[in-house]
mmCIF file of C-alpha atoms in Angstrom:
data_model
loop_
_atom_site.group_PDB
_atom_site.id
_atom_site.type_symbol
_atom_site.label_atom_id
_atom_site.label_comp_id
_atom_site.label_asym_id
_atom_site.label_seq_id
_atom_site.Cartn_x
_atom_site.Cartn_y
_atom_site.Cartn_z
ATOM 1 C CA THR A 1 38.993 -189.022 29.056
ATOM 2 C CA MET A 2 39.024 -190.036 25.367
ATOM 3 C CA ILE A 3 38.975 -193.751 26.318
ATOM 4 C CA ALA A 4 36.005 -193.278 28.544
ATOM 5 C CA TRP A 5 34.167 -191.387 25.798
ATOM 6 C CA TYR A 6 35.103 -194.109 23.342
ATOM 7 C CA ILE A 7 33.705 -196.848 25.553
ATOM 8 C CA SER A 8 30.466 -194.783 26.081
ATOM 9 C CA LEU A 9 30.032 -194.358 22.355
ATOM 10 C CA CYS A 10 30.520 -198.135 21.720
ATOM 11 C CA ARG A 11 27.920 -198.881 24.499
ATOM 12 C CA TYR A 12 25.454 -196.502 23.161
ATOM 13 C CA CYS A 13 25.881 -197.778 19.490
ATOM 14 C CA ALA A 14 25.709 -201.407 20.718
ATOM 15 C CA ALA A 15 22.322 -200.815 22.358
ATOM 16 C CA SER A 16 20.591 -199.931 19.050
ATOM 17 C CA PRO A 17 20.110 -202.252 16.031
ATOM 18 C CA ARG A 18 20.040 -199.101 13.757
ATOM 19 C CA LEU A 19 23.309 -197.637 15.246
ATOM 20 C CA ARG A 20 25.088 -201.024 14.969
ATOM 21 C CA LEU A 21 24.003 -201.156 11.192
ATOM 22 C CA GLY A 22 25.011 -197.502 10.827
ATOM 23 C CA ALA A 23 28.488 -198.024 12.218
ATOM 24 C CA VAL A 24 29.138 -200.868 9.616
ATOM 25 C CA VAL A 25 27.541 -198.823 6.788
ATOM 26 C CA SER A 26 29.732 -195.768 7.676
ATOM 27 C CA VAL A 27 32.885 -197.842 7.267
ATOM 28 C CA LEU A 28 31.705 -199.058 3.818
ATOM 29 C CA VAL A 29 30.716 -195.566 2.719
ATOM 30 C CA VAL A 30 33.955 -194.016 3.704
ATOM 31 C CA ALA A 31 35.952 -196.883 2.191
ATOM 32 C CA THR A 32 34.104 -196.318 -1.088
ATOM 33 C CA LEU A 33 34.806 -192.622 -0.783
ATOM 34 C CA GLU A 34 38.515 -193.298 -0.590
ATOM 35 C CA MET A 35 38.404 -195.623 -3.557
ATOM 36 C CA ILE A 36 36.573 -192.919 -5.576
ATOM 37 C CA ILE A 37 39.311 -190.276 -4.598
ATOM 38 C CA VAL A 38 42.046 -192.715 -5.475
ATOM 39 C CA SER A 39 40.450 -193.726 -8.817
ATOM 40 C CA GLN A 40 39.807 -190.139 -9.799
ATOM 41 C CA GLY A 41 43.505 -189.439 -9.047
ATOM 42 C CA LEU A 42 44.408 -192.127 -11.630
ATOM 43 C CA LEU A 43 46.355 -194.130 -9.069
ATOM 44 C CA PHE A 44 44.625 -197.282 -10.483
ATOM 45 C CA PRO A 45 44.301 -196.785 -14.293
ATOM 46 C CA LEU A 46 42.846 -199.652 -16.111
ATOM 47 C CA VAL A 47 46.120 -201.144 -17.230
ATOM 48 C CA PRO A 48 47.523 -204.484 -16.066
ATOM 49 C CA SER A 49 50.712 -203.093 -14.844
ATOM 50 C CA VAL A 50 49.172 -201.133 -11.872
ATOM 51 C CA LYS A 51 47.809 -203.144 -9.004
ATOM 52 C CA LEU A 52 46.007 -202.134 -5.799
ATOM 53 C CA ARG A 53 48.687 -203.788 -3.818
ATOM 54 C CA THR A 54 51.177 -201.070 -4.800
ATOM 55 C CA VAL A 55 49.492 -198.645 -2.380
ATOM 56 C CA PRO A 56 51.485 -198.701 0.844
ATOM 57 C CA ASP A 57 48.237 -198.869 2.984
ATOM 58 C CA VAL A 58 47.263 -202.263 1.710
ATOM 59 C CA MET A 59 50.682 -203.838 1.764
ATOM 60 C CA PHE A 60 51.845 -206.046 4.603
ATOM 61 C CA GLY A 61 55.260 -204.367 5.185
ATOM 62 C CA PHE A 62 57.445 -202.543 2.734
ATOM 63 C CA THR A 63 61.062 -201.397 2.139
ATOM 64 C CA ASN A 64 62.346 -197.923 1.539
ATOM 65 C CA ASP A 65 63.422 -198.843 -2.014
ATOM 66 C CA GLU A 66 59.785 -199.917 -2.803
ATOM 67 C CA ILE A 67 58.397 -196.699 -1.403
ATOM 68 C CA GLN A 68 60.860 -194.519 -3.124
ATOM 69 C CA HIS A 69 60.309 -196.258 -6.383
ATOM 70 C CA LEU A 70 56.582 -195.998 -6.033
ATOM 71 C CA PHE A 71 56.369 -192.375 -4.955
ATOM 72 C CA TYR A 72 59.094 -190.938 -7.146
ATOM 73 C CA GLU A 73 59.366 -193.135 -10.267
ATOM 74 C CA GLU A 74 55.831 -194.726 -10.735
ATOM 75 C CA TRP A 75 53.862 -191.749 -9.492
ATOM 76 C CA GLY A 76 53.890 -188.134 -10.719
ATOM 77 C CA ILE A 77 53.007 -185.054 -8.996
ATOM 78 C CA ALA A 78 49.258 -185.573 -9.450
ATOM 79 C CA GLU A 79 49.361 -189.006 -7.971
ATOM 80 C CA ARG A 80 51.278 -187.958 -4.916
ATOM 81 C CA GLN A 81 48.849 -185.101 -4.334
ATOM 82 C CA THR A 82 45.923 -187.435 -4.558
ATOM 83 C CA TYR A 83 47.507 -189.903 -2.161
ATOM 84 C CA THR A 84 48.221 -187.196 0.425
ATOM 85 C CA MET A 85 44.641 -185.941 0.137
ATOM 86 C CA ASN A 86 43.494 -189.552 0.625
ATOM 87 C CA CYS A 87 45.780 -189.836 3.763
ATOM 88 C CA TRP A 88 43.678 -186.917 5.323
ATOM 89 C CA VAL A 89 40.489 -188.780 4.641
ATOM 90 C CA ASP A 90 42.075 -191.891 6.214
ATOM 91 C CA LEU A 91 43.344 -189.957 9.251
ATOM 92 C CA LEU A 92 40.318 -187.788 9.969
ATOM 93 C CA VAL A 93 37.370 -190.070 8.946
ATOM 94 C CA TYR A 94 38.131 -193.744 7.999
ATOM 95 C CA MET A 95 40.223 -194.715 11.044
ATOM 96 C CA GLU A 96 37.585 -193.270 13.530
ATOM 97 C CA ALA A 97 34.783 -194.992 11.580
ATOM 98 C CA TYR A 98 36.293 -198.564 11.567
ATOM 99 C CA THR A 99 37.501 -198.302 15.167
ATOM 100 C CA ILE A 100 34.018 -197.305 16.352
ATOM 101 C CA CYS A 101 32.575 -200.098 14.085
ATOM 102 C CA LEU A 102 34.849 -202.777 15.586
ATOM 103 C CA GLY A 103 34.404 -201.514 19.081
ATOM 104 C CA THR A 104 30.611 -201.581 18.773
ATOM 105 C CA LEU A 105 30.452 -205.002 17.285
ATOM 106 C CA ILE A 106 32.760 -206.548 19.897
ATOM 107 C CA TYR A 107 30.953 -204.719 22.707
ATOM 108 C CA TYR A 108 27.543 -205.969 21.536
ATOM 109 C CA ILE A 109 28.720 -209.598 21.231
ATOM 110 C CA SER A 110 30.668 -209.665 24.415
ATOM 111 C CA ASP A 111 27.614 -208.173 26.313
ATOM 112 C CA ARG A 112 25.022 -210.414 24.833
ATOM 113 C CA ARG A 113 26.649 -213.783 24.226
ATOM 114 C CA HIS A 114 29.538 -214.264 26.479
ATOM 115 C CA ALA A 115 30.680 -213.747 30.042
ATOM 116 C CA TRP A 116 33.292 -211.261 28.925
ATOM 117 C CA ASP A 117 33.690 -207.646 30.096
ATOM 118 C CA PRO A 118 32.355 -205.590 27.057
ATOM 119 C CA GLU A 119 34.153 -202.354 28.175
ATOM 120 C CA LYS A 120 37.543 -204.125 28.228
ATOM 121 C CA MET A 121 36.908 -205.994 24.978
ATOM 122 C CA CYS A 122 36.028 -203.020 22.934
ATOM 123 C CA LEU A 123 39.355 -201.494 23.884
ATOM 124 C CA CYS A 124 40.913 -204.256 21.643
ATOM 125 C CA ALA A 125 40.211 -202.114 18.590
ATOM 126 C CA LEU A 126 42.179 -199.094 19.789
ATOM 127 C CA PRO A 127 45.832 -200.450 18.990
ATOM 128 C CA THR A 128 44.823 -200.754 15.313
ATOM 129 C CA ILE A 129 44.006 -197.104 14.913
ATOM 130 C CA VAL A 130 47.261 -196.093 16.697
ATOM 131 C CA PHE A 131 49.430 -198.239 14.297
ATOM 132 C CA ASP A 132 47.421 -197.067 11.318
ATOM 133 C CA ALA A 133 47.876 -193.362 12.304
ATOM 134 C CA VAL A 134 51.558 -193.796 12.706
ATOM 135 C CA GLU A 135 51.885 -195.514 9.352
ATOM 136 C CA THR A 136 49.680 -193.094 7.425
ATOM 137 C CA SER A 137 51.347 -189.979 8.970
ATOM 138 C CA ILE A 138 54.809 -191.133 8.051
ATOM 139 C CA MET A 139 53.804 -192.230 4.484
ATOM 140 C CA GLN A 140 52.031 -188.789 3.928
ATOM 141 C CA TYR A 141 55.288 -187.026 5.085
ATOM 142 C CA VAL A 142 57.593 -189.024 2.977
ATOM 143 C CA CYS A 143 55.340 -188.652 -0.057
ATOM 144 C CA ARG A 144 55.300 -184.799 0.455
ATOM 145 C CA THR A 145 58.739 -184.194 1.452
ATOM 146 C CA ARG A 146 61.668 -186.011 -0.144
ATOM 147 C CA ARG A 147 64.425 -185.989 2.346
ATOM 148 C CA SER A 148 67.818 -187.831 2.456
ATOM 149 C CA MET A 149 67.601 -191.525 1.764
ATOM 150 C CA ILE A 150 68.985 -192.214 5.321
ATOM 151 C CA VAL A 151 66.222 -190.232 7.007
ATOM 152 C CA SER A 152 63.652 -191.666 4.714
ATOM 153 C CA ALA A 153 64.765 -195.255 5.199
ATOM 154 C CA GLN A 154 64.449 -194.905 8.960
ATOM 155 C CA LEU A 155 60.970 -193.447 8.745
ATOM 156 C CA VAL A 156 59.868 -195.903 6.210
ATOM 157 C CA GLN A 157 61.167 -198.826 8.423
ATOM 158 C CA VAL A 158 59.025 -197.380 11.289
ATOM 159 C CA ALA A 159 56.062 -197.035 9.083
ATOM 160 C CA SER A 160 56.580 -200.684 7.896
ATOM 161 C CA TYR A 161 56.565 -202.028 11.438
ATOM 162 C CA ALA A 162 53.428 -200.020 12.154
ATOM 163 C CA ASN A 163 51.739 -201.284 8.902
ATOM 164 C CA GLN A 164 52.356 -204.870 9.980
ATOM 165 C CA LEU A 165 51.158 -204.330 13.489
ATOM 166 C CA LYS A 166 48.065 -202.518 12.103
ATOM 167 C CA TRP A 167 47.110 -205.649 9.980
ATOM 168 C CA SER A 168 47.978 -208.109 12.750
ATOM 169 C CA THR A 169 45.961 -206.352 15.517
ATOM 170 C CA GLY A 170 43.097 -205.530 13.213
ATOM 171 C CA GLY A 171 42.971 -209.052 11.874
ATOM 172 C CA THR A 172 43.049 -210.336 15.505
ATOM 173 C CA VAL A 173 40.012 -208.172 16.398
ATOM 174 C CA VAL A 174 37.960 -209.365 13.383
ATOM 175 C CA GLN A 175 38.843 -213.023 14.207
ATOM 176 C CA LEU A 176 37.808 -212.365 17.768
ATOM 177 C CA ILE A 177 34.464 -211.001 16.567
ATOM 178 C CA LEU A 178 33.853 -213.897 14.295
ATOM 179 C CA TYR A 179 34.829 -216.436 17.006
ATOM 180 C CA ALA A 180 32.499 -214.734 19.555
ATOM 181 C CA ARG A 181 29.662 -214.823 16.997
ATOM 182 C CA VAL A 182 29.889 -218.520 16.173
ATOM 183 C CA ALA A 183 31.061 -219.810 19.642
ATOM 184 C CA PRO A 184 28.375 -221.269 21.942
ATOM 185 C CA SER A 185 26.812 -218.555 24.084
ATOM 186 C CA GLN A 186 27.903 -218.366 27.695
ATOM 187 C CA SER A 187 25.714 -217.193 30.495
ATOM 188 C CA LYS A 188 27.279 -214.551 32.738
ATOM 189 C CA ALA A 189 28.085 -215.636 36.271
ATOM 190 C CA VAL A 190 25.821 -214.123 38.864
ATOM 191 C CA ILE A 191 27.559 -213.560 42.104
ATOM 192 C CA THR A 192 25.412 -213.763 45.212
ATOM 193 C CA PRO A 193 26.478 -212.825 48.679
ATOM 194 C CA ALA A 194 27.172 -215.787 51.100
ATOM 195 C CA LYS A 195 24.708 -216.395 53.845
ATOM 196 C CA LYS A 196 25.929 -215.767 57.349
ATOM 197 C CA ARG A 197 26.142 -218.758 59.583
ATOM 198 C CA ASP A 198 24.041 -218.664 62.725
#
């Protein structure tokens, strides 16, 4: 299954220092690529009135009025096309990269420093990609297709919930990794069979 494949990949990456570093670097590279795509599309021109926080992906919740104003009043056709292209990069590359990165790090720390089950712990990163995919897919659809305000409001509300859950679960995983990294190491319990009585 996909989950078994994901666990195997995290285990494989966690076993190699180079692959662990590669997982982190890949996230940074793809994030930089997204920023280049966005900046080339003039979503963030060098003027004080346009801020990074106006992009739905980096907000923590949003309303339909905010999204409609952003997509169809602040942005033009070129900006919307750039955003939808950036959504494809997000869906097909970036989400997978950061999920493998988080899973690899938490697998490594759980396996080496704590008496935690690394295969279960690396699964903590999966809800984030699910919520992120829901949010990004809806935002891409709303940006490309302007439906009735009622339909858009319902979709945007779902996307807003997914957005907040994305940041909440992702932040929890990062905090868990940091806690596991600085907390005192725990030796794993070794279970030995009981001796039979004579």
